[in-house]
Short mmCIF file of C-alpha atoms in Angstrom, two decimals:
data_model
loop_
_atom_site.label_atom_id
_atom_site.label_comp_id
_atom_site.label_asym_id
_atom_site.label_seq_id
_atom_site.Cartn_x
_atom_site.Cartn_y
_atom_site.Cartn_z
CA MET A 1 55.23 18.56 0.17
CA LEU A 2 56.46 17.50 3.58
CA ALA A 3 55.57 19.79 6.46
CA ASN A 4 58.94 21.56 6.82
CA GLU A 5 60.55 20.75 3.47
CA LYS A 6 62.32 23.74 1.96
CA ILE A 7 60.76 25.24 -1.16
CA THR A 8 63.08 24.85 -4.16
CA LEU A 9 63.01 25.35 -7.92
CA ARG A 10 61.48 21.86 -8.18
CA ASN A 11 58.25 23.16 -6.66
CA ARG A 12 55.55 24.56 -8.93
CA LEU A 13 54.23 27.93 -7.82
CA GLY A 14 50.79 29.33 -8.50
CA PHE A 15 50.22 33.09 -8.48
CA ILE A 16 46.77 34.70 -8.23
CA GLY A 17 46.43 38.46 -8.80
CA LEU A 18 48.73 40.19 -11.28
CA GLY A 19 48.21 43.84 -10.38
CA TYR A 20 50.80 46.53 -9.68
CA LEU A 21 52.91 44.43 -7.31
CA GLY A 22 51.71 40.93 -8.13
CA SER A 23 52.72 41.07 -11.79
CA ARG A 24 56.21 42.23 -10.95
CA ILE A 25 56.69 39.67 -8.18
CA ALA A 26 55.46 36.87 -10.45
CA ARG A 27 57.89 37.95 -13.18
CA ARG A 28 60.81 37.80 -10.78
CA LEU A 29 59.81 34.30 -9.64
CA VAL A 30 59.61 33.09 -13.23
CA ALA A 31 62.99 34.70 -13.96
CA ALA A 32 64.43 32.94 -10.90
CA GLY A 33 63.52 29.60 -12.49
CA PHE A 34 60.39 28.56 -10.63
CA PRO A 35 57.80 26.72 -12.74
CA MET A 36 54.72 28.90 -12.52
CA THR A 37 50.98 28.80 -13.10
CA VAL A 38 49.17 32.16 -13.00
CA TYR A 39 45.63 33.48 -12.87
CA ASP A 40 44.14 36.93 -13.10
CA ARG A 41 40.57 37.86 -13.97
CA ASP A 42 42.12 40.24 -16.52
CA HIS A 43 43.25 37.70 -19.09
CA ALA A 44 45.62 40.19 -20.73
CA LYS A 45 47.70 40.37 -17.54
CA ALA A 46 47.95 36.58 -17.41
CA ALA A 47 48.97 36.52 -21.08
CA GLU A 48 51.96 38.73 -20.31
CA LEU A 49 53.25 36.07 -17.91
CA SER A 50 52.45 33.32 -20.41
CA ALA A 51 54.86 34.99 -22.83
CA LEU A 52 57.57 34.49 -20.19
CA GLY A 53 56.84 30.78 -19.87
CA ALA A 54 54.14 30.62 -17.20
CA LYS A 55 51.08 28.44 -17.62
CA VAL A 56 47.74 30.26 -17.44
CA ALA A 57 44.99 28.62 -15.38
CA ARG A 58 41.34 28.88 -16.38
CA ASP A 59 40.30 29.78 -12.83
CA PRO A 60 41.68 29.82 -9.26
CA LYS A 61 40.39 26.29 -8.60
CA GLU A 62 42.42 24.83 -11.45
CA LEU A 63 45.52 26.67 -10.29
CA ALA A 64 45.12 25.51 -6.69
CA SER A 65 44.71 21.87 -7.67
CA GLU A 66 48.03 21.55 -9.51
CA VAL A 67 50.66 23.57 -7.63
CA ASP A 68 52.78 23.06 -4.52
CA VAL A 69 52.75 26.68 -3.35
CA ILE A 70 49.98 29.25 -3.88
CA LEU A 71 50.82 32.95 -3.74
CA SER A 72 48.28 35.73 -4.05
CA SER A 73 48.35 39.51 -4.22
CA LEU A 74 44.78 40.77 -4.18
CA ALA A 75 42.98 44.09 -3.81
CA ASP A 76 41.22 43.84 -0.46
CA ASP A 77 39.54 41.64 2.15
CA SER A 78 36.45 40.93 0.08
CA VAL A 79 38.47 39.70 -2.90
CA VAL A 80 40.71 37.55 -0.68
CA GLU A 81 37.66 35.97 0.97
CA ALA A 82 36.02 35.34 -2.41
CA VAL A 83 39.14 33.70 -3.87
CA TYR A 84 39.92 31.47 -0.90
CA LEU A 85 36.59 30.85 0.81
CA GLY A 86 33.97 31.81 -1.77
CA THR A 87 33.51 31.26 -5.48
CA GLY A 88 37.26 30.91 -6.09
CA ASN A 89 37.23 27.88 -3.78
CA VAL A 90 41.02 27.83 -3.54
CA LEU A 91 41.28 26.26 -0.08
CA ARG A 92 39.05 23.29 -0.92
CA SER A 93 40.68 22.84 -4.32
CA ALA A 94 44.25 22.71 -3.02
CA ARG A 95 45.86 19.36 -2.30
CA PRO A 96 46.65 18.53 1.35
CA GLY A 97 50.13 19.79 2.19
CA THR A 98 49.94 22.73 -0.20
CA ARG A 99 51.51 25.90 1.17
CA ILE A 100 49.90 29.29 0.79
CA ILE A 101 51.75 32.62 0.91
CA GLU A 102 49.13 35.37 1.04
CA LEU A 103 50.70 38.72 0.15
CA SER A 104 47.68 41.04 0.21
CA THR A 105 47.22 43.94 2.62
CA ILE A 106 44.09 42.92 4.50
CA SER A 107 42.78 43.15 8.05
CA PRO A 108 44.41 40.99 10.73
CA GLU A 109 40.97 39.47 11.40
CA THR A 110 40.55 38.27 7.81
CA SER A 111 44.10 36.94 7.83
CA ARG A 112 43.50 34.94 11.01
CA GLU A 113 40.28 33.58 9.53
CA LEU A 114 42.26 32.29 6.54
CA HIS A 115 44.84 30.69 8.81
CA ARG A 116 42.11 28.82 10.71
CA ALA A 117 40.38 27.67 7.54
CA ALA A 118 43.65 26.45 6.02
CA ARG A 119 44.58 24.43 9.11
CA GLN A 120 41.23 22.65 9.03
CA LEU A 121 42.02 21.44 5.49
CA ASN A 122 45.61 20.33 6.24
CA LEU A 123 47.10 23.33 4.45
CA THR A 124 49.77 25.69 5.75
CA LEU A 125 49.36 29.43 5.32
CA LEU A 126 51.63 32.41 5.81
CA ASP A 127 50.51 36.02 5.73
CA VAL A 128 53.49 37.81 4.21
CA ALA A 129 52.82 41.50 3.86
CA ILE A 130 54.81 43.59 1.38
CA SER A 131 56.46 46.95 1.98
CA GLY A 132 57.81 48.66 -1.14
CA SER A 133 56.87 50.29 -4.41
CA THR A 134 56.51 48.93 -7.93
CA ARG A 135 60.15 49.89 -8.51
CA SER A 136 61.18 47.86 -5.48
CA ALA A 137 59.17 44.92 -6.75
CA GLU A 138 60.87 45.13 -10.16
CA ALA A 139 64.31 45.31 -8.54
CA GLY A 140 63.63 42.53 -6.04
CA THR A 141 64.26 44.84 -3.08
CA LEU A 142 60.96 44.57 -1.24
CA THR A 143 60.68 44.22 2.54
CA LEU A 144 58.46 41.39 3.80
CA PHE A 145 56.70 40.84 7.15
CA GLY A 146 55.55 37.29 7.88
CA GLY A 147 52.99 35.70 10.17
CA GLY A 148 52.34 32.00 10.73
CA ASP A 149 54.45 28.93 11.54
CA PRO A 150 58.11 30.01 11.90
CA GLU A 151 59.45 26.80 10.30
CA ILE A 152 57.17 27.23 7.28
CA PHE A 153 58.34 30.84 7.04
CA GLU A 154 61.97 29.73 7.02
CA SER A 155 61.23 27.06 4.41
CA ALA A 156 60.11 29.77 1.94
CA GLU A 157 63.50 31.50 1.85
CA ALA A 158 64.09 30.70 -1.84
CA ILE A 159 60.92 32.60 -2.76
CA PHE A 160 61.69 35.53 -0.49
CA ALA A 161 65.27 35.81 -1.80
CA ALA A 162 63.97 36.17 -5.36
CA ILE A 163 61.71 39.12 -4.57
CA ALA A 164 63.01 40.92 -1.46
CA LYS A 165 66.12 42.36 0.14
CA GLN A 166 64.93 41.58 3.68
CA TRP A 167 62.19 39.61 5.39
CA PHE A 168 61.11 39.47 9.02
CA TYR A 169 59.14 36.85 10.94
CA MET A 170 56.71 38.76 13.15
CA GLY A 171 54.78 36.02 14.98
CA GLN A 172 51.56 34.04 14.78
CA GLY A 173 49.02 34.23 11.97
CA GLY A 174 47.96 37.80 11.20
CA SER A 175 51.21 39.30 12.51
CA GLY A 176 52.58 40.01 9.04
CA VAL A 177 49.63 42.14 7.98
CA SER A 178 49.55 43.78 11.42
CA MET A 179 53.12 44.96 10.92
CA LYS A 180 52.21 46.24 7.46
CA LEU A 181 49.50 48.43 8.98
CA VAL A 182 52.04 49.83 11.45
CA VAL A 183 54.45 50.65 8.62
CA ASN A 184 51.81 52.17 6.36
CA THR A 185 50.58 54.38 9.18
CA LEU A 186 53.98 56.09 9.12
CA LEU A 187 54.07 56.03 5.31
CA GLY A 188 50.73 57.82 4.94
CA VAL A 189 51.05 60.21 7.88
CA GLY A 190 54.62 61.03 6.85
CA MET A 191 53.53 61.82 3.29
CA GLN A 192 50.94 64.26 4.62
CA ALA A 193 53.55 65.87 6.86
CA VAL A 194 55.85 66.33 3.86
CA ALA A 195 52.99 67.87 1.88
CA GLU A 196 52.22 70.35 4.65
CA ALA A 197 55.89 71.26 5.09
CA LEU A 198 56.18 71.98 1.36
CA ALA A 199 53.04 74.09 1.47
CA LEU A 200 54.52 76.09 4.35
CA GLY A 201 57.79 76.59 2.47
CA LEU A 202 55.99 77.88 -0.61
CA THR A 203 53.84 80.18 1.52
CA LEU A 204 57.06 81.61 2.98
CA ASP A 205 58.27 82.34 -0.58
CA LEU A 206 61.07 79.78 -0.70
CA PRO A 207 62.09 78.95 -4.31
CA ARG A 208 60.11 75.86 -5.31
CA ASP A 209 62.84 73.69 -6.82
CA LEU A 210 65.34 74.63 -4.12
CA LEU A 211 62.76 73.82 -1.45
CA PHE A 212 62.12 70.34 -2.87
CA ASP A 213 65.81 69.56 -3.42
CA THR A 214 66.97 70.75 -0.01
CA LEU A 215 64.20 69.07 1.96
CA ALA A 216 65.05 65.76 0.29
CA LYS A 217 68.61 65.99 1.65
CA THR A 218 67.63 66.51 5.27
CA ALA A 219 67.60 63.79 7.91
CA VAL A 220 63.94 64.38 8.75
CA VAL A 221 62.60 62.98 5.46
CA ALA A 222 62.25 59.19 5.46
CA PRO A 223 63.87 57.25 2.58
CA ALA A 224 60.42 56.20 1.34
CA HIS A 225 59.50 59.85 0.86
CA VAL A 226 62.71 61.08 -0.77
CA GLY A 227 61.79 59.60 -4.15
CA LYS A 228 58.32 61.10 -3.84
CA LEU A 229 59.86 64.57 -3.52
CA ALA A 230 61.81 64.04 -6.74
CA THR A 231 58.74 63.03 -8.75
CA ALA A 232 56.45 65.61 -7.15
CA LYS A 233 58.97 68.32 -7.97
CA LYS A 234 58.29 67.46 -11.64
CA ARG A 235 54.55 67.25 -10.89
CA HIS A 236 54.63 63.58 -11.84
CA TYR A 237 52.22 61.39 -9.90
CA ALA A 238 52.23 58.15 -11.90
CA PRO A 239 51.14 55.42 -9.47
CA GLN A 240 53.84 53.41 -7.74
CA PHE A 241 51.52 53.04 -4.77
CA PRO A 242 48.07 54.31 -5.84
CA VAL A 243 46.29 56.79 -3.60
CA ARG A 244 43.21 54.53 -3.61
CA LEU A 245 45.29 51.81 -1.93
CA MET A 246 46.62 54.24 0.67
CA HIS A 247 42.99 55.19 1.27
CA LYS A 248 42.14 51.50 1.76
CA ASP A 249 45.08 50.95 4.10
CA PHE A 250 44.18 53.98 6.23
CA GLY A 251 40.74 52.40 6.58
CA LEU A 252 42.30 49.16 7.83
CA VAL A 253 44.54 51.06 10.25
CA LEU A 254 41.70 53.10 11.74
CA ALA A 255 39.39 50.07 11.95
CA ALA A 256 42.06 48.19 13.92
CA ALA A 257 42.57 51.20 16.17
CA ALA A 258 38.84 51.58 16.77
CA HIS A 259 38.56 47.88 17.63
CA ALA A 260 41.32 48.33 20.22
CA GLY A 261 39.91 51.62 21.54
CA LEU A 262 43.10 53.42 20.50
CA PRO A 263 42.81 57.12 19.58
CA MET A 264 44.91 58.09 16.53
CA PRO A 265 44.03 61.75 15.84
CA THR A 266 47.00 62.47 13.55
CA THR A 267 46.28 59.38 11.45
CA GLU A 268 42.60 60.31 11.25
CA ALA A 269 43.49 63.78 9.92
CA ALA A 270 45.93 62.41 7.34
CA ALA A 271 43.41 59.74 6.30
CA ALA A 272 40.71 62.33 5.69
CA ILE A 273 42.92 64.28 3.28
CA THR A 274 44.12 61.12 1.52
CA ASN A 275 40.52 60.00 1.15
CA ALA A 276 39.61 63.34 -0.42
CA ALA A 277 42.54 63.05 -2.82
CA ALA A 278 41.46 59.54 -3.80
CA ALA A 279 37.90 60.73 -4.45
CA ALA A 280 39.11 63.68 -6.52
CA SER A 281 41.46 61.64 -8.74
CA GLU A 282 39.99 61.12 -12.18
CA THR A 283 42.89 58.86 -13.18
CA GLU A 284 45.07 56.47 -11.18
CA GLU A 285 47.57 58.58 -9.23
CA ASP A 286 50.24 57.94 -6.62
CA PHE A 287 49.51 58.56 -2.93
CA SER A 288 52.04 61.39 -3.02
CA VAL A 289 49.40 63.40 -4.90
CA VAL A 290 48.50 64.91 -1.51
CA ILE A 291 51.44 67.23 -2.18
#
């Protein structure tokens, strides 16, 4: 591909990591008409995309060598590093000019490391962090935050339009994931605040269902938490955003704050309770389980 050529349906996409969000994003891209090659270490997940017309790669290296655009949605920094810089060998397997759209929530430092490594190999990389639940991913209504070259970001509009309702360019490499940490600070702290408010209401003998329903209609509850009140009212905590991932993201937030010498006492308190909830969960549960 040429440096600033717009991505179109003629370009073959490769998608690595078909977890909660990745699988749903990949399905939308296939449905939009993009030719797609996929890889996941869980072969059953890749097979589901194969049934929709995607090609399944044997490993990340094979995928990287035959596509124009590589997307990935991976669990954490260590997996991202392994796929791109370690045994996955994606960066060295990709053809010069290949574009990479890295969707994982990782540390800004790891993201900037990937940007540097990609440039050295004549590859372009965007860190495009995702805000939204599995339902948002299925509906194509995610919010995206991008870091990297602004012209490359603009050239990926066809991909973004297939999976998101809005996308924002935030600045140089690492800026997308930095914005995601800002957003998830409010998401996690806000969820803990909702949980404590509900506990107070129950302690004051307010009727449980009425408490949940009324709180959801007030201006003080963020839209992201309104749906959580509805499911928690039914004591349903099926994972849309697993508590283990909120635990991971709190760790990234507090590590970034510590590196900057920034005290975040409210976030630290919310993180401690989320961490305890993650440790106590015997099955995969949503981060709203703190309620």
